[in-house]
XYZ file of C-alpha atoms in Angstrom:
463
model
C 104.300 106.915 79.743
C 102.282 105.104 82.342
C 101.171 101.625 81.547
C 99.086 98.904 82.757
C 98.967 99.401 86.423
C 96.488 97.048 88.238
C 94.296 96.196 85.379
C 92.756 93.048 86.731
C 90.764 92.137 89.770
C 91.531 89.378 92.221
C 89.382 86.296 92.714
C 86.472 88.000 90.978
C 88.297 88.765 87.744
C 86.329 85.892 86.209
C 82.577 85.832 86.361
C 80.882 82.517 87.056
C 80.140 81.750 83.438
C 83.874 81.664 82.683
C 84.335 78.441 84.597
C 83.559 76.618 81.394
C 86.766 77.947 79.945
C 89.615 75.611 80.830
C 92.338 78.214 81.027
C 90.181 80.741 82.835
C 89.071 78.128 85.309
C 92.643 77.051 85.975
C 93.735 80.622 86.602
C 90.747 81.231 88.829
C 91.978 78.432 91.078
C 95.505 79.777 91.019
C 94.204 83.181 91.994
C 93.290 81.828 95.413
C 96.929 82.262 96.332
C 97.604 83.337 99.923
C 99.484 86.402 98.692
C 96.873 87.599 96.196
C 93.963 89.840 97.120
C 91.494 86.976 96.712
C 90.737 86.964 100.416
C 88.636 90.107 99.888
C 85.127 88.762 99.524
C 82.171 90.521 97.947
C 80.440 90.501 101.301
C 83.015 92.946 102.651
C 81.913 95.720 100.361
C 79.957 97.567 103.036
C 83.128 97.985 105.099
C 84.403 100.328 102.393
C 81.799 102.955 103.349
C 82.409 104.728 106.637
C 79.795 107.292 107.599
C 82.329 110.040 107.110
C 85.582 110.095 105.174
C 88.045 111.018 107.887
C 91.090 109.531 106.226
C 93.923 110.840 108.444
C 97.311 111.923 107.264
C 99.655 108.983 106.730
C 102.198 108.073 109.324
C 105.460 109.784 108.319
C 107.419 106.773 109.513
C 106.334 104.702 106.536
C 109.166 102.186 106.741
C 107.966 98.994 108.339
C 109.591 95.647 109.118
C 109.647 93.343 106.142
C 106.684 91.029 106.004
C 107.019 87.357 105.239
C 105.006 85.549 102.613
C 103.982 81.908 102.290
C 105.327 82.081 98.738
C 106.516 78.481 98.572
C 103.094 77.275 99.697
C 101.345 79.225 96.969
C 99.893 77.456 93.944
C 102.107 79.772 91.873
C 105.156 77.840 93.077
C 104.207 75.096 90.655
C 105.298 77.472 87.875
C 108.713 78.170 89.358
C 111.722 77.466 87.186
C 114.939 76.904 89.078
C 117.256 77.474 86.116
C 119.355 80.603 86.734
C 119.431 83.456 84.287
C 122.398 83.272 81.903
C 125.065 85.839 82.676
C 126.924 88.097 80.323
C 130.083 86.530 78.939
C 131.054 89.139 76.410
C 130.718 92.695 77.592
C 131.311 94.012 74.085
C 128.249 92.362 72.559
C 125.067 94.408 72.567
C 121.610 92.932 72.723
C 118.632 95.194 72.005
C 116.550 93.519 74.739
C 118.227 92.805 78.074
C 117.388 92.512 81.736
C 119.061 95.466 83.433
C 118.293 94.493 87.008
C 115.730 93.819 89.707
C 114.421 95.832 92.629
C 113.345 93.651 95.518
C 111.970 94.744 98.855
C 110.628 91.951 100.999
C 107.369 93.542 102.042
C 104.700 92.806 99.485
C 103.750 91.715 96.009
C 103.765 94.392 93.335
C 100.302 95.311 92.039
C 100.917 98.702 90.411
C 103.668 100.968 89.176
C 104.156 104.216 87.295
C 107.253 105.814 85.788
C 107.864 109.549 85.646
C 111.226 110.747 84.409
C 113.920 109.191 86.567
C 111.449 108.178 89.281
C 109.576 104.900 89.572
C 106.588 104.509 91.906
C 105.586 101.030 93.041
C 102.463 99.982 94.932
C 102.037 96.670 96.708
C 99.806 94.814 99.118
C 101.652 96.467 101.976
C 100.657 99.963 103.139
C 103.636 101.583 101.447
C 104.220 103.198 98.082
C 107.917 103.136 97.241
C 109.781 105.643 95.112
C 112.915 104.457 93.303
C 115.615 106.537 91.638
C 118.704 105.274 89.838
C 117.917 101.696 90.878
C 117.880 102.655 94.547
C 115.094 103.341 96.994
C 114.692 107.105 97.043
C 111.607 107.733 99.129
C 108.187 106.441 100.029
C 104.862 107.273 101.581
C 102.235 105.364 103.464
C 98.514 104.991 102.876
C 95.968 103.745 105.348
C 94.336 101.120 103.167
C 96.818 98.524 102.081
C 96.617 97.119 98.601
C 97.551 99.809 96.053
C 95.877 98.702 92.846
C 96.689 101.597 90.506
C 99.034 104.600 90.246
C 98.938 107.465 87.728
C 100.989 110.647 87.647
C 100.071 113.995 86.112
C 99.737 117.705 86.780
C 102.317 117.560 89.554
C 100.212 115.044 91.497
C 100.326 111.332 92.173
C 96.971 109.519 92.237
C 96.678 106.104 93.878
C 93.664 103.804 93.714
C 93.064 101.453 96.627
C 91.261 98.337 97.705
C 89.011 100.365 100.022
C 87.407 102.192 97.082
C 89.206 105.487 97.645
C 91.494 107.500 95.409
C 94.249 109.298 97.304
C 96.105 112.329 95.981
C 99.742 113.110 96.811
C 102.200 115.895 96.028
C 105.947 116.189 96.306
C 107.118 118.719 98.867
C 108.576 121.868 97.330
C 111.258 121.898 100.010
C 112.298 118.271 99.909
C 111.741 116.140 96.757
C 111.946 112.981 98.829
C 108.898 113.951 100.914
C 105.407 113.140 99.609
C 102.345 114.552 101.340
C 98.754 113.479 100.973
C 96.772 116.498 99.761
C 93.387 114.891 99.316
C 91.145 111.853 99.140
C 88.423 111.295 96.533
C 85.664 111.920 97.250
C 86.577 114.830 99.483
C 85.091 115.033 102.944
C 83.200 118.237 102.131
C 81.597 116.746 99.000
C 80.777 113.591 100.922
C 78.919 115.567 103.597
C 77.108 117.817 101.100
C 76.044 114.884 98.959
C 74.817 112.866 101.936
C 72.163 115.508 102.738
C 70.022 114.693 99.690
C 68.251 111.318 99.466
C 68.409 111.540 95.658
C 72.206 111.222 95.835
C 71.983 107.645 97.076
C 72.018 104.601 94.800
C 71.263 100.979 95.550
C 74.292 98.833 96.370
C 74.567 95.138 97.016
C 73.823 95.445 100.726
C 72.959 99.071 101.362
C 72.281 102.412 99.737
C 75.442 104.297 98.792
C 76.341 107.803 97.719
C 76.833 107.978 93.964
C 80.086 109.941 94.298
C 81.813 107.110 96.171
C 83.002 103.741 94.934
C 81.699 100.995 97.198
C 84.158 98.355 95.983
C 87.847 98.244 95.118
C 89.405 100.659 92.635
C 90.731 98.544 89.766
C 92.182 101.147 87.394
C 92.963 104.866 87.040
C 93.569 106.976 83.944
C 94.072 110.679 83.212
C 92.624 112.513 80.214
C 95.075 113.750 77.599
C 95.044 117.297 79.012
C 95.130 115.975 82.604
C 91.902 117.820 83.403
C 89.937 114.683 84.235
C 90.742 111.615 86.287
C 88.862 108.394 85.553
C 88.492 105.676 88.173
C 87.155 102.183 87.433
C 85.876 99.879 90.133
C 84.607 96.404 90.868
C 81.284 98.111 91.715
C 80.551 98.024 87.919
C 80.980 101.785 87.488
C 83.563 104.283 86.433
C 83.650 107.822 87.772
C 84.873 111.099 86.307
C 86.718 113.525 88.593
C 87.736 117.102 87.818
C 91.385 117.350 88.791
C 91.352 121.087 89.519
C 88.915 120.872 92.455
C 88.649 117.081 93.073
C 84.920 117.147 92.324
C 83.134 114.022 91.127
C 81.345 115.011 87.921
C 79.820 111.721 86.796
C 79.280 108.151 87.900
C 78.497 105.820 85.016
C 77.021 102.344 85.438
C 79.197 100.864 82.728
C 78.963 97.072 82.906
C 77.054 94.085 84.260
C 80.082 92.926 86.260
C 83.230 94.441 87.717
C 85.116 96.994 85.631
C 88.631 95.553 85.591
C 90.397 98.093 83.435
C 89.969 101.565 81.934
C 92.051 103.742 79.631
C 91.467 107.167 78.060
C 92.947 108.267 74.745
C 93.959 111.526 73.110
C 90.820 111.619 70.948
C 88.482 112.054 73.921
C 87.385 108.426 74.003
C 87.368 106.261 77.117
C 87.556 102.460 76.940
C 86.364 100.154 79.722
C 86.860 96.402 80.056
C 84.919 94.163 82.396
C 84.600 90.724 83.912
C 81.374 90.497 81.918
C 83.580 89.930 78.846
C 82.904 93.230 77.099
C 84.915 96.263 76.018
C 82.869 99.452 75.729
C 83.694 102.825 74.208
C 82.568 106.114 75.754
C 82.893 109.544 74.158
C 83.360 112.830 75.983
C 81.272 115.750 74.723
C 80.848 119.367 75.740
C 77.525 120.071 77.451
C 77.088 123.781 78.117
C 79.853 124.759 80.531
C 80.680 121.163 81.396
C 81.297 117.804 79.810
C 79.349 114.562 79.696
C 80.307 111.036 78.713
C 78.056 108.994 76.444
C 78.116 105.355 75.438
C 79.415 104.947 71.894
C 79.751 101.237 71.070
C 80.724 97.793 72.310
C 83.886 96.440 70.711
C 83.562 92.864 71.910
C 81.333 90.655 74.029
C 83.032 87.357 74.877
C 82.879 84.513 77.369
C 86.183 85.229 79.115
C 86.865 88.264 81.281
C 88.579 91.384 79.953
C 91.572 92.006 82.188
C 93.694 94.749 80.557
C 93.427 97.594 78.047
C 95.957 99.837 76.324
C 95.898 102.524 73.627
C 99.002 103.563 71.684
C 100.247 107.168 71.759
C 98.444 108.376 68.640
C 95.246 106.452 69.520
C 95.296 104.432 66.293
C 95.203 101.032 68.012
C 93.230 99.744 70.978
C 94.437 96.558 72.681
C 92.466 94.259 74.958
C 93.914 91.432 77.059
C 91.703 88.640 78.348
C 91.692 85.824 80.869
C 92.224 83.293 78.062
C 95.686 84.722 77.305
C 94.686 86.380 74.014
C 95.271 90.023 73.051
C 92.731 91.425 70.581
C 93.142 94.781 68.857
C 91.047 97.289 66.946
C 92.096 99.932 64.411
C 90.857 103.482 64.953
C 91.400 104.499 61.339
C 89.043 101.699 60.266
C 86.180 102.816 62.535
C 87.465 100.591 65.321
C 87.094 97.433 63.276
C 88.689 94.292 64.695
C 92.277 93.995 63.489
C 93.240 90.579 64.805
C 94.275 88.501 67.813
C 97.758 88.026 69.260
C 98.329 84.614 70.829
C 101.551 84.569 72.800
C 100.584 83.508 76.316
C 99.339 80.379 78.012
C 97.536 82.020 80.921
C 95.581 85.214 81.562
C 96.831 88.589 80.387
C 97.194 90.764 83.497
C 98.627 93.987 82.050
C 99.367 95.798 78.796
C 101.530 98.799 77.923
C 102.513 100.521 74.685
C 105.883 102.072 73.833
C 106.264 103.591 70.384
C 105.549 100.818 67.899
C 105.757 98.186 70.612
C 103.076 96.484 72.637
C 104.063 94.759 75.881
C 101.835 92.101 77.393
C 102.366 90.677 80.885
C 100.738 87.446 81.931
C 100.023 85.022 84.733
C 102.434 82.666 82.931
C 105.242 84.950 84.194
C 106.337 86.047 80.706
C 106.286 89.405 78.908
C 105.721 89.329 75.147
C 107.234 92.167 73.129
C 105.131 92.772 70.023
C 106.152 95.059 67.171
C 103.533 96.780 65.070
C 104.226 97.314 61.376
C 101.971 98.657 58.664
C 100.537 95.235 57.941
C 100.869 93.098 61.053
C 102.018 92.542 64.615
C 104.923 90.202 65.272
C 106.476 88.891 68.482
C 110.055 90.187 68.697
C 110.940 88.390 71.911
C 109.686 87.116 75.237
C 111.150 88.577 78.432
C 111.397 85.948 81.147
C 112.848 86.004 84.621
C 109.918 86.643 86.943
C 108.927 83.775 89.220
C 105.358 85.006 89.695
C 102.567 86.493 87.563
C 103.442 89.785 85.856
C 100.858 92.193 87.287
C 101.834 95.632 85.928
C 103.978 97.301 83.267
C 105.281 100.790 82.531
C 107.627 102.153 79.872
C 109.790 105.243 79.490
C 112.072 106.327 76.645
C 115.676 105.304 77.170
C 117.526 108.567 77.853
C 120.819 106.962 76.798
C 119.586 105.968 73.353
C 120.945 107.763 70.310
C 118.831 110.027 68.116
C 118.289 107.291 65.548
C 117.565 104.591 68.130
C 114.073 103.752 69.325
C 114.768 102.196 72.689
C 112.747 101.949 75.890
C 113.189 101.189 79.549
C 110.410 98.828 80.596
C 109.463 98.175 84.218
C 107.545 95.043 85.154
C 105.998 94.395 88.571
C 105.171 90.895 89.706
C 103.621 88.862 92.481
C 107.139 87.531 93.103
C 107.681 90.821 95.020
C 110.133 92.204 92.465
C 110.245 94.950 89.864
C 112.462 94.173 86.894
C 113.974 96.711 84.517
C 114.470 95.844 80.881
C 116.054 97.677 77.981
C 113.845 97.005 74.976
C 114.467 98.074 71.391
C 112.072 98.306 68.487
C 114.672 96.425 66.457
C 114.515 92.608 66.484
C 117.043 90.895 68.788
C 120.223 90.169 66.855
C 121.677 87.506 69.143
C 119.463 84.806 70.574
C 119.940 81.076 70.833
C 116.696 80.418 68.981
C 113.629 82.353 67.846
C 111.080 82.924 70.603
C 109.123 79.699 70.933
C 106.686 81.014 73.504
C 103.894 80.806 70.960
C 104.072 77.013 70.969
C 103.477 74.532 73.750
C 106.928 75.014 75.237
C 107.770 75.886 78.823
C 107.065 79.395 80.210
C 110.780 80.217 80.050
C 111.073 79.687 76.302
C 112.473 82.650 74.396
C 114.801 83.726 77.228
C 117.317 86.262 75.998
C 120.915 85.191 76.475
C 123.723 87.342 77.871
C 121.304 89.344 80.001
C 123.184 90.884 82.933
C 121.255 91.280 86.137
C 121.662 92.713 89.597
C 119.413 92.615 92.606
C 118.887 95.298 95.220
C 117.489 93.849 98.410
C 116.109 95.980 101.203
C 115.682 94.216 104.520
C-alpha cells in the first residue's frame, strides 16, 4: 500500500487568510527553513514551461557526492530533543510497536516514498530517487528536476511527480532489476507539440498562457485508480489532471480549487478526493461517457480556515481522512453518505501526511511525531505515538509484515522526514502491552511524549 507521499506544499501550503490561526502562522514561519522547498516562489512558475519538452534521459551515474545542509541553523532545530532512544534490555520481550531501524543518506531531506513488496523508493530534494532492499541501498535513478514530491507504483511502472510540474515514468529493466530506465514524461513530447498547434488548447496562467495538458506549477500529489488505468496528478496550479496509463494521454484537466491543490487520493468506488490550501476537501466522481470517462464534481466535505494538507482513504473506502495545518485529522463515513464522523486531535503542529493500514490510521506531523490510531466500530483511539525523528515527518507508507503469523495483523511502516532519514517501524493493530505510561501526546506535553521503550534501532549511513 502506498501512503501519503508529498501531500503538502512548501511555503504556500497556507493561504494568506490562515495567518490568523496561531498554529498555522507558526508553522508558516518554520516552513521558511533553508532545507525546505520554500525558496520556490510563485513568480518562478513560468520557468516550468519550456517551449518543448525535451527532457533527456537521466545520467546513469546517479550517485553524487553527499550534500551538506544547514540543519543546525534551521528553525526546526528548536524542536530537537537530545535524549537518546532507549535501547532494548530484554531481547525476549516483544513489543507490538517498535523502531526497527533508520536509513540515512546524507544527500537530501525526504519528501516522498513508496513501498512495493521488499522494495522501498525514496524521493528527496536531491536529484536522486533511491531504492532500498533489506535495509540496504539496492539501486537508484536520477531525474533532471530535483525535488521529488510524490511517488506511486503500479502496472509495472514507477511514477514520480516533481517540482517542475512534470510527471516522469520509469520501468525496471527486464535484464537487471537494479536498473531503472525513464520510459516517458507527462505530458509526452508528441502530445505537447500536437496540443500547441491549436489556440483553444491554451488556458490563462498567472503570467502567461499555458497548454491545458501541462501543469505550470509543482506536482503536489499522485494517485492511481483502483484498476491502475488512470493516473491522477494534483498541482499547486489549482488543478488536477487525469492521465490514461496505457498511452500516457492527458484526458482531463479540472480546475478544482481556488488555491493550490495540496493532496489527492482516489478510492476503489471511483471517487477522487482533493484537498487544498483554500481549506476545502472536494469529492469528484468518475462516470462513463460514451467510449471514455469524465469526472464530475460531487460535493464539498469541508470548507475551513486552515489549509488541507493530507488525505487518505482506507482499503474498503469506508472512511475518508483529512489532515490540516492546525494539526487536526477529520474523518467522514462513506456508509453514512460521507457524513462527518469526528475529529482526531493528537498533534501540536500541522499534519503533513496520512496513511492507512488495515484498521489503523497513521498521521505524520511537523511536530516530528507519528500517531497510530485504531478504528473500531464505534470510535478511533490513539494506540501509541512513534517518536524518534528530529525533523517534520513528511511522508508515510505501510506494507503488511511478511513475518507476521496468520492471526496477527501487523504492518511495516516507513516514515520519511526532513531530518534526512527514513525510519522503519513494526506496528501492530493490538495495543502496546509494555510502555512506561499511556501516550500523553494528546496533552500539552513535549513532542517526545509516548515514546515506546525497548525499541532497538540501527542506522545505515551512506557517505
